[in-house]
Coordinates of N, CA and C and ligand atoms in Angstrom, one line a residue:
M1212 N -49.9 -92.5 -81.5 CA -49.6 -92.2 -80.0 C -49.2 -93.5 -79.3
N1213 N -48.2 -93.4 -78.5 CA -47.8 -94.6 -77.7 C -49.0 -95.0 -76.8
S1214 N -49.0 -96.2 -76.4 CA -50.0 -96.6 -75.4 C -49.3 -97.0 -74.1
L1215 N -50.1 -96.9 -73.0 CA -49.6 -97.3 -71.7 C -49.3 -98.8 -71.7
R1216 N -48.3 -99.2 -71.1 CA -48.0 -100.6 -70.9 C -47.7 -100.9 -69.4
F1217 N -48.0 -102.1 -69.0 CA -47.8 -102.4 -67.6 C -46.9 -103.6 -67.4
I1218 N -46.1 -103.6 -66.3 CA -45.2 -104.7 -66.0 C -45.9 -105.7 -65.1
S1219 N -46.7 -105.2 -64.2 CA -47.4 -106.1 -63.2 C -48.8 -105.5 -62.9
E1220 N -49.6 -106.4 -62.4 CA -51.0 -106.0 -62.0 C -51.3 -106.8 -60.8
E1221 N -51.7 -106.2 -59.7 CA -52.1 -106.9 -58.5 C -53.0 -106.2 -57.6
I1222 N -53.7 -106.9 -56.7 CA -54.5 -106.3 -55.7 C -53.7 -106.0 -54.5
V1223 N -53.8 -104.7 -54.0 CA -52.9 -104.3 -52.9 C -53.8 -103.6 -51.8
W1224 N -53.3 -103.7 -50.6 CA -54.1 -103.1 -49.4 C -53.2 -102.0 -48.7
Q1225 N -51.9 -102.1 -48.8 CA -51.1 -101.1 -48.0 C -50.8 -99.9 -48.8
E1226 N -50.7 -99.9 -50.1 CA -50.2 -98.8 -50.9 C -51.2 -97.6 -50.8
V1227 N -52.5 -97.8 -50.7 CA -53.5 -96.7 -50.5 C -54.3 -97.0 -49.3
P1228 N -54.0 -96.3 -48.2 CA -54.6 -96.6 -46.9 C -56.2 -96.6 -47.0
N1229 N -56.7 -97.6 -46.3 CA -58.2 -97.8 -46.2 C -58.9 -98.1 -47.6
E1230 N -58.1 -98.4 -48.6 CA -58.7 -98.8 -49.9 C -58.2 -100.2 -50.3
T1231 N -59.0 -100.9 -51.0 CA -58.5 -102.1 -51.7 C -58.3 -101.7 -53.2
S1232 N -57.1 -101.8 -53.6 CA -56.7 -101.2 -54.9 C -56.2 -102.3 -55.9
L1233 N -56.7 -102.1 -57.1 CA -56.1 -102.8 -58.3 C -54.9 -101.9 -58.8
A1234 N -53.7 -102.4 -58.7 CA -52.5 -101.6 -58.9 C -51.8 -102.1 -60.2
F1235 N -51.5 -101.1 -61.0 CA -50.7 -101.4 -62.3 C -49.4 -100.7 -62.2
L1236 N -48.3 -101.4 -62.4 CA -47.0 -100.8 -62.5 C -46.7 -100.5 -64.0
I1237 N -46.7 -99.2 -64.3 CA -46.6 -98.8 -65.7 C -45.2 -98.7 -66.2
S1238 N -44.9 -99.1 -67.4 CA -43.6 -99.1 -68.0 C -43.2 -97.6 -68.4
G1239 N -41.9 -97.4 -68.4 CA -41.4 -96.1 -69.0 C -41.0 -95.0 -68.1
C1240 N -40.9 -95.2 -66.8 CA -40.5 -94.1 -65.9 C -39.2 -93.6 -66.3
P1241 N -39.1 -92.2 -66.6 CA -37.9 -91.6 -67.1 C -37.0 -91.1 -66.0
L1242 N -37.3 -91.3 -64.7 CA -36.6 -90.5 -63.7 C -35.3 -91.2 -63.3
G1243 N -35.2 -92.5 -63.4 CA -33.9 -93.2 -63.2 C -33.3 -93.0 -61.8
C1244 N -34.2 -93.1 -60.8 CA -33.7 -93.0 -59.4 C -32.7 -94.1 -59.1
K1245 N -31.6 -93.8 -58.4 CA -30.6 -94.8 -58.0 C -31.2 -95.7 -57.0
G1246 N -31.1 -97.0 -57.2 CA -31.7 -98.0 -56.3 C -33.2 -98.3 -56.5
C1247 N -33.7 -97.8 -57.7 CA -35.1 -98.1 -58.0 C -35.4 -99.6 -57.9
H1248 N -36.5 -99.9 -57.2 CA -36.9 -101.3 -57.0 C -37.6 -101.9 -58.2
S1249 N -37.8 -101.1 -59.3 CA -38.5 -101.6 -60.4 C -37.8 -101.1 -61.7
A1250 N -36.5 -101.2 -61.7 CA -35.7 -100.8 -62.9 C -36.1 -101.5 -64.2
D1251 N -36.6 -102.7 -64.0 CA -37.1 -103.5 -65.2 C -38.3 -102.8 -65.9
S1252 N -38.9 -101.9 -65.2 CA -40.0 -101.2 -65.8 C -39.6 -99.9 -66.6
W1253 N -38.3 -99.6 -66.6 CA -37.9 -98.3 -67.2 C -38.2 -98.2 -68.7
K1254 N -38.0 -99.4 -69.4 CA -38.1 -99.4 -70.8 C -39.6 -99.3 -71.2
Q1255 N -39.9 -98.3 -72.0 CA -41.3 -98.1 -72.3 C -42.0 -99.2 -73.1
S1256 N -41.2 -99.9 -73.8 CA -41.8 -101.0 -74.7 C -42.0 -102.3 -73.9
N1257 N -41.5 -102.3 -72.7 CA -41.7 -103.5 -71.9 C -43.1 -103.7 -71.4
G1258 N -43.5 -104.9 -71.2 CA -44.8 -105.1 -70.5 C -46.0 -105.3 -71.5
T1259 N -47.2 -105.3 -70.9 CA -48.4 -105.6 -71.6 C -49.2 -104.3 -71.9
K1260 N -49.8 -104.2 -73.0 CA -50.5 -103.0 -73.4 C -51.8 -102.8 -72.4
L1261 N -51.9 -101.6 -71.9 CA -53.1 -101.3 -71.1 C -54.0 -100.4 -71.9
C1262 N -55.1 -101.0 -72.4 CA -56.1 -100.3 -73.2 C -57.4 -100.1 -72.4
P1263 N -58.2 -99.2 -72.8 CA -59.5 -99.0 -72.0 C -60.3 -100.2 -71.9
I1264 N -60.4 -101.1 -72.9 CA -61.2 -102.3 -72.9 C -60.7 -103.2 -71.8
Y1265 N -59.3 -103.4 -71.8 CA -58.7 -104.3 -70.8 C -59.1 -103.8 -69.4
L1266 N -58.9 -102.5 -69.2 CA -59.1 -101.9 -67.9 C -60.6 -102.1 -67.5
A1267 N -61.5 -101.8 -68.4 CA -62.9 -101.9 -68.1 C -63.2 -103.4 -67.7
N1268 N -62.7 -104.3 -68.4 CA -62.9 -105.7 -68.1 C -62.4 -106.1 -66.7
R1269 N -61.2 -105.6 -66.4 CA -60.6 -105.9 -65.0 C -61.5 -105.3 -63.9
I1270 N -62.0 -104.1 -64.2 CA -62.8 -103.4 -63.1 C -64.1 -104.2 -63.0
A1271 N -64.7 -104.7 -64.1 CA -65.9 -105.5 -64.0 C -65.6 -106.8 -63.3
L1272 N -64.5 -107.4 -63.5 CA -64.1 -108.7 -62.8 C -64.1 -108.5 -61.3
Y1273 N -63.6 -107.3 -60.9 CA -63.4 -107.1 -59.5 C -64.5 -106.2 -58.8
K1274 N -65.6 -106.1 -59.6 CA -66.7 -105.3 -59.1 C -67.1 -105.7 -57.7
G1275 N -67.2 -104.7 -56.8 CA -67.6 -105.0 -55.4 C -66.4 -105.4 -54.5
L1276 N -65.3 -105.7 -55.1 CA -64.2 -106.2 -54.3 C -63.1 -105.1 -54.2
I1277 N -63.0 -104.2 -55.2 CA -62.0 -103.1 -55.1 C -62.7 -101.8 -55.0
S1278 N -61.9 -100.8 -54.4 CA -62.5 -99.5 -54.2 C -61.7 -98.4 -54.9
C1279 N -60.5 -98.8 -55.5 CA -59.6 -97.9 -56.0 C -58.8 -98.5 -57.1
V1280 N -58.3 -97.7 -58.0 CA -57.3 -98.2 -59.0 C -56.1 -97.3 -58.8
L1281 N -54.9 -98.0 -58.7 CA -53.6 -97.3 -58.4 C -52.8 -97.5 -59.7
F1282 N -52.3 -96.3 -60.2 CA -51.3 -96.4 -61.3 C -50.0 -96.0 -60.7
M1283 N -49.0 -96.9 -60.8 CA -47.7 -96.6 -60.4 C -46.9 -96.1 -61.6
G1284 N -47.0 -94.8 -61.8 CA -46.4 -94.2 -63.0 C -47.4 -94.0 -64.1
G1285 N -46.9 -93.5 -65.2 CA -47.8 -93.3 -66.4 C -48.0 -91.8 -66.7
E1286 N -47.6 -90.9 -65.7 CA -47.9 -89.5 -66.0 C -47.1 -89.0 -67.2
W1287 N -46.1 -89.7 -67.6 CA -45.3 -89.3 -68.8 C -46.1 -89.5 -70.1
Q1288 N -47.2 -90.2 -70.0 CA -48.2 -90.3 -71.1 C -49.5 -89.7 -70.7
E1289 N -49.5 -88.4 -70.5 CA -50.6 -87.8 -69.8 C -52.0 -88.1 -70.4
Q1290 N -52.1 -88.0 -71.7 CA -53.5 -88.2 -72.3 C -53.9 -89.6 -72.1
N1291 N -53.1 -90.5 -72.3 CA -53.4 -91.9 -72.1 C -53.8 -92.2 -70.6
L1292 N -53.0 -91.6 -69.7 CA -53.3 -91.8 -68.3 C -54.7 -91.2 -67.9
L1293 N -54.9 -90.0 -68.5 CA -56.1 -89.3 -68.2 C -57.3 -90.1 -68.6
A1294 N -57.2 -90.7 -69.8 CA -58.3 -91.5 -70.3 C -58.6 -92.7 -69.3
M1295 N -57.6 -93.3 -68.8 CA -57.7 -94.4 -67.8 C -58.4 -93.9 -66.5
L1296 N -57.9 -92.8 -66.0 CA -58.4 -92.2 -64.8 C -59.9 -91.9 -64.9
K1297 N -60.3 -91.3 -66.0 CA -61.7 -91.0 -66.2 C -62.5 -92.2 -66.3
L1298 N -62.0 -93.3 -66.9 CA -62.8 -94.5 -67.0 C -63.0 -95.1 -65.6
V1299 N -61.9 -95.0 -64.8 CA -62.1 -95.5 -63.4 C -63.1 -94.7 -62.6
K1300 N -63.0 -93.4 -62.7 CA -64.0 -92.6 -62.0 C -65.4 -92.8 -62.4
E1301 N -65.6 -93.0 -63.7 CA -67.0 -93.3 -64.3 C -67.5 -94.6 -63.7
Q1302 N -66.7 -95.5 -63.2 CA -67.1 -96.7 -62.6 C -67.3 -96.6 -61.1
G1303 N -67.2 -95.3 -60.6 CA -67.4 -95.1 -59.2 C -66.3 -95.5 -58.3
L1304 N -65.1 -95.7 -58.8 CA -64.0 -96.0 -58.0 C -63.0 -94.8 -57.8
K1305 N -62.2 -94.9 -56.8 CA -61.2 -93.9 -56.5 C -60.0 -94.1 -57.3
T1306 N -59.2 -93.1 -57.4 CA -57.9 -93.2 -58.2 C -56.7 -92.7 -57.4
C1307 N -55.6 -93.4 -57.7 CA -54.4 -93.0 -57.0 C -53.2 -93.0 -58.0
L1308 N -52.3 -92.1 -57.9 CA -51.1 -92.1 -58.7 C -49.9 -92.1 -57.8
Y1309 N -49.0 -93.0 -58.1 CA -47.6 -93.0 -57.4 C -46.7 -92.4 -58.5
T1310 N -46.1 -91.2 -58.2 CA -45.2 -90.6 -59.1 C -43.9 -90.2 -58.4
G1311 N -42.8 -90.1 -59.1 CA -41.6 -89.6 -58.6 C -41.5 -88.1 -58.7
L1312 N -42.5 -87.5 -59.3 CA -42.5 -86.0 -59.5 C -42.9 -85.4 -58.2
E1313 N -42.6 -84.1 -58.0 CA -43.2 -83.3 -56.9 C -44.6 -82.9 -57.3
L1314 N -45.4 -82.5 -56.3 CA -46.8 -82.2 -56.6 C -46.9 -81.0 -57.6
D1315 N -46.1 -80.0 -57.5 CA -46.2 -78.9 -58.5 C -45.7 -79.2 -59.9
Q1316 N -45.2 -80.4 -60.1 CA -44.8 -80.9 -61.4 C -45.9 -81.7 -62.1
V1317 N -47.0 -82.0 -61.4 CA -48.1 -82.8 -61.9 C -49.1 -81.9 -62.4
S1318 N -49.7 -82.1 -63.6 CA -50.6 -81.2 -64.2 C -51.9 -81.2 -63.5
D1319 N -52.6 -80.0 -63.6 CA -53.9 -79.9 -63.0 C -54.9 -80.9 -63.6
S1320 N -54.7 -81.2 -64.9 CA -55.6 -82.1 -65.5 C -55.6 -83.5 -64.8
L1321 N -54.4 -83.9 -64.5 CA -54.3 -85.2 -63.8 C -54.8 -85.1 -62.4
L1322 N -54.4 -84.0 -61.7 CA -54.8 -83.9 -60.3 C -56.3 -83.9 -60.2
N1323 N -57.0 -83.3 -61.2 CA -58.5 -83.2 -61.1 C -59.1 -84.6 -61.2
E1324 N -58.4 -85.6 -61.7 CA -59.0 -86.9 -61.8 C -58.5 -87.9 -60.7
L1325 N -57.7 -87.3 -59.8 CA -57.1 -88.2 -58.7 C -57.7 -87.9 -57.4
D1326 N -57.8 -89.0 -56.6 CA -58.2 -88.9 -55.2 C -57.0 -88.9 -54.3
Y1327 N -56.0 -89.6 -54.7 CA -54.8 -89.7 -53.9 C -53.5 -89.6 -54.8
I1328 N -52.4 -89.1 -54.2 CA -51.2 -89.1 -54.9 C -50.0 -89.3 -54.0
K1329 N -49.0 -90.1 -54.5 CA -47.8 -90.2 -53.7 C -46.7 -89.5 -54.6
T1330 N -46.1 -88.5 -54.0 CA -45.1 -87.7 -54.7 C -43.7 -88.0 -54.2
G1331 N -42.7 -87.6 -55.1 CA -41.3 -87.6 -54.7 C -40.5 -88.9 -55.2
R1332 N -39.4 -88.6 -55.7 CA -38.6 -89.7 -56.2 C -38.0 -90.5 -55.1
W1333 N -37.4 -91.7 -55.4 CA -36.8 -92.6 -54.4 C -35.4 -92.1 -54.1
I1334 N -35.2 -91.8 -52.8 CA -33.8 -91.4 -52.3 C -33.6 -92.4 -51.2
A1335 N -32.7 -93.4 -51.4 CA -32.5 -94.5 -50.5 C -32.2 -94.0 -49.1
E1336 N -31.3 -93.1 -48.9 CA -31.0 -92.7 -47.5 C -32.1 -92.0 -46.8
R1337 N -33.1 -91.5 -47.5 CA -34.2 -90.9 -46.8 C -35.4 -91.8 -46.6
G1338 N -35.4 -92.9 -47.3 CA -36.4 -94.0 -47.2 C -37.8 -93.6 -47.8
G1339 N -38.7 -94.6 -47.7 CA -40.0 -94.5 -48.4 C -41.0 -93.9 -47.4
L1340 N -42.3 -94.1 -47.7 CA -43.4 -93.5 -46.9 C -43.4 -93.9 -45.4
N1341 N -42.8 -95.1 -45.1 CA -42.8 -95.5 -43.7 C -41.6 -95.0 -42.9
S1342 N -40.8 -94.0 -43.6 CA -39.7 -93.4 -42.9 C -40.0 -92.0 -42.5
L1343 N -39.5 -91.6 -41.3 CA -39.8 -90.3 -40.8 C -39.0 -89.2 -41.5
T1344 N -37.9 -89.7 -42.2 CA -37.0 -88.7 -42.9 C -37.3 -88.7 -44.4
T1345 N -38.4 -89.3 -44.8 CA -38.7 -89.4 -46.3 C -38.9 -88.1 -46.9
N1346 N -38.6 -88.0 -48.2 CA -38.9 -86.8 -49.0 C -40.3 -87.0 -49.7
Q1347 N -40.8 -88.2 -49.6 CA -42.0 -88.6 -50.3 C -43.3 -88.2 -49.5
R1348 N -44.3 -87.9 -50.2 CA -45.6 -87.5 -49.5 C -46.7 -88.3 -50.1
F1349 N -47.6 -88.8 -49.2 CA -48.9 -89.4 -49.7 C -50.0 -88.4 -49.3
I1350 N -50.7 -88.0 -50.3 CA -51.7 -86.9 -50.1 C -53.1 -87.3 -50.5
D1351 N -54.1 -87.1 -49.6 CA -55.5 -87.2 -49.9 C -55.9 -85.9 -50.6
L1352 N -56.1 -85.9 -51.9 CA -56.3 -84.7 -52.7 C -57.7 -84.1 -52.4
N1353 N -58.6 -84.9 -51.8 CA -59.9 -84.4 -51.5 C -59.9 -83.5 -50.3
T1354 N -59.1 -84.0 -49.3 CA -59.1 -83.2 -48.0 C -57.8 -82.4 -47.9
K1355 N -56.9 -82.6 -48.9 CA -55.5 -81.9 -48.9 C -54.7 -82.4 -47.7
Q1356 N -55.0 -83.4 -47.1 CA -54.2 -83.9 -45.9 C -53.1 -84.8 -46.4
I1357 N -51.9 -84.6 -45.7 CA -50.8 -85.5 -45.9 C -51.0 -86.7 -45.0
L1358 N -51.0 -87.9 -45.6 CA -51.3 -89.1 -44.8 C -50.1 -90.0 -44.5
N1359 N -48.9 -89.4 -44.5 CA -47.7 -90.2 -44.3 C -47.8 -91.0 -42.9
H1360 N -48.4 -90.4 -42.0 CA -48.5 -91.0 -40.6 C -49.1 -92.4 -40.7
L1361 N -50.0 -92.6 -41.6 CA -50.6 -93.9 -41.7 C -49.7 -95.0 -42.2
F1362 N -48.6 -94.6 -42.9 CA -47.6 -95.6 -43.3 C -46.5 -95.7 -42.2
Q1363 N -46.3 -94.6 -41.5 CA -45.2 -94.7 -40.5 C -45.7 -95.4 -39.2
Q1364 N -47.0 -95.5 -38.9 CA -47.4 -96.2 -37.8 C -47.0 -97.7 -37.9
V1365 N -47.0 -98.2 -39.1 CA -46.7 -99.6 -39.3 C -45.3 -99.9 -38.8
S1366 N -44.3 -99.0 -39.3 CA -42.9 -99.3 -38.9 C -42.6 -98.9 -37.5
N1367 N -43.3 -97.9 -37.0 CA -43.1 -97.5 -35.6 C -43.5 -98.5 -34.6
N1368 N -44.4 -99.4 -35.0 CA -44.8 -100.4 -34.1 C -43.8 -101.6 -34.0
D1369 N -42.8 -101.6 -34.9 CA -41.9 -102.7 -35.0 C -41.1 -102.8 -33.7
Ligands
SF4_1854 S1 -39.8 -92.7 -59.7 FE1 -40.1 -94.8 -58.9 S2 -40.2 -96.1 -60.8 FE2 -39.3 -94.1 -61.4 S3 -37.1 -94.5 -61.3 FE3 -37.7 -93.5 -59.3 S4 -38.1 -95.3 -57.9 FE4 -38.0 -96.1 -60.1

């Protein structure tokens, strides 16, 4: 079975509102959106292997400092991503997935392990989460609320 690989790893504050997240950009997105900001991540063999031991060590390193782990992609390796999400939840942290799929294209198995999800592929003329015309949605799966307004406030104050 292939393993998840990641291109980058960083601590982020804006991608998941009100959470401090450890974010992994996962290799192998098959959607090929025109204008993708991370086309270097399309090739599945690129990047560093993300195994459970590595992830557990990173969570231990950031214990008390992070509240969430964000996976930017990885749903194309569902079983591997599920194992990672379960590991995160067992550590008492929240989980978020950024996907280019629509909500009804994401499996119930994945949704059951997620607290937040960003859906919708990148369409340049409609913009991202901070755009009023975006096709993308950021959803709190626990409350079923769409939280796009939390991203749009930032740009509307410009
Ligand atoms: S879904 Fe995201 S990562 Fe995948 S091709 Fe589209 S913009 Fe790039």
